[in-house]
Amino acid sequence: MLGTELSSSTASVACRTSWWGKGLTSSSLGYRNRLSLIAALDLVTCPVASQLPRIFTSIGEDYDERVLPSITTEILKSVVARFDAGELITQRELVSRQVSDDLTERAATFGLILDDVSLTHLTFGKEFTEAVEAKQVAQQEAERARFVVEKAEQQKKAAIISAEGDSKAAELIANSLATAGDGLIELRKLEAAEDIAYQLSRSRNITYLPAGQSVLLQLPQ
């Protein structure tokens, strides 16, 4: 850190560049779901020159080391409580701006001026990552189970449609028989006989002898 320089005639102050970082648990921040947060701030702080005597008397020359950690924890606790876990990640710029505004206002009560306050790091601890991964696994398992159920439903519907088709075909055949009587059966027999005769005629080793007819063999004399 840069030191504070005071001349005997005037209070000329060199602003101090501070980096503050600390692991913050849900208890210290009052955050929900027992999650831990890790935050870091970059800031420049200067005392108000006219208030230097009071600052040195009431706080001491190490005023920044005494004041900044406590008020930073206080402000971070207040700001992060306004956002849920997702918003802390997706709306980081807004979080940083609110931290800067609130911290600047709070520091002014101690006679300190803050400049260029930047929230450089804000992330959840290991348990948050594990929780996210567990949620993703659970979602994948749920999706897989849903697929299995849908597949079973589709197979069930296909079986029902197939059974209904077989039933409809049987019904059509029964209706045809009722309408045509034995004629339909005889027609099917003739069609089958014609098919058999055609297949036999194509075989060289089989001779067809019509029933009820005599066949004379021409024998050599």
CSV table of N, CA and C in Angstrom, one decimal, residues 3 34 38 58 82 99 101 113 117-118 132 152 158 200 204 213:
chain,number,residue,atom,x,y,z
A,3,GLY,N,1.7,4.9,1.3
A,3,GLY,CA,1.5,5.5,2.6
A,3,GLY,C,0.8,6.8,2.5
A,34,ARG,N,-27.0,-22.1,2.8
A,34,ARG,CA,-25.7,-22.5,3.4
A,34,ARG,C,-24.6,-22.6,2.3
A,38,ILE,N,-16.9,-16.5,-2.3
A,38,ILE,CA,-15.5,-16.0,-2.3
A,38,ILE,C,-15.5,-14.7,-3.1
A,58,SER,N,-9.6,9.0,16.4
A,58,SER,CA,-10.6,8.0,16.7
A,58,SER,C,-10.3,6.6,16.1
A,82,ARG,N,-29.7,-9.5,-1.7
A,82,ARG,CA,-30.8,-9.0,-2.6
A,82,ARG,C,-30.9,-9.9,-3.9
A,99,VAL,N,-22.6,-2.7,-4.9
A,99,VAL,CA,-21.5,-2.8,-3.8
A,99,VAL,C,-20.7,-1.5,-3.8
A,101,ASP,N,-21.7,1.6,-4.8
A,101,ASP,CA,-22.5,2.7,-4.3
A,101,ASP,C,-22.6,2.6,-2.8
A,113,ILE,N,-13.0,8.5,1.4
A,113,ILE,CA,-13.5,8.6,0.1
A,113,ILE,C,-13.0,7.4,-0.7
A,117,VAL,N,-14.1,1.6,-7.2
A,117,VAL,CA,-14.4,0.3,-6.5
A,117,VAL,C,-14.8,-0.7,-7.6
A,118,SER,N,-14.2,-1.8,-7.6
A,118,SER,CA,-14.5,-2.9,-8.6
A,118,SER,C,-14.6,-4.2,-7.9
A,132,VAL,N,-24.7,-28.1,-8.5
A,132,VAL,CA,-25.1,-27.9,-9.9
A,132,VAL,C,-24.9,-29.2,-10.6
A,152,ALA,N,-42.3,-47.1,-24.0
A,152,ALA,CA,-43.2,-48.2,-23.6
A,152,ALA,C,-44.7,-47.9,-24.0
A,158,ALA,N,-48.7,-49.4,-30.4
A,158,ALA,CA,-48.5,-50.2,-31.6
A,158,ALA,C,-49.1,-51.6,-31.5
A,200,LEU,N,-46.4,-77.8,-60.3
A,200,LEU,CA,-46.0,-79.2,-60.7
A,200,LEU,C,-45.6,-79.3,-62.1
A,204,ARG,N,-39.7,-81.4,-64.0
A,204,ARG,CA,-39.4,-82.4,-65.1
A,204,ARG,C,-39.6,-83.8,-64.6
A,213,GLN,N,-59.3,-91.0,-66.5
A,213,GLN,CA,-58.9,-91.1,-67.9
A,213,GLN,C,-57.9,-92.2,-68.0
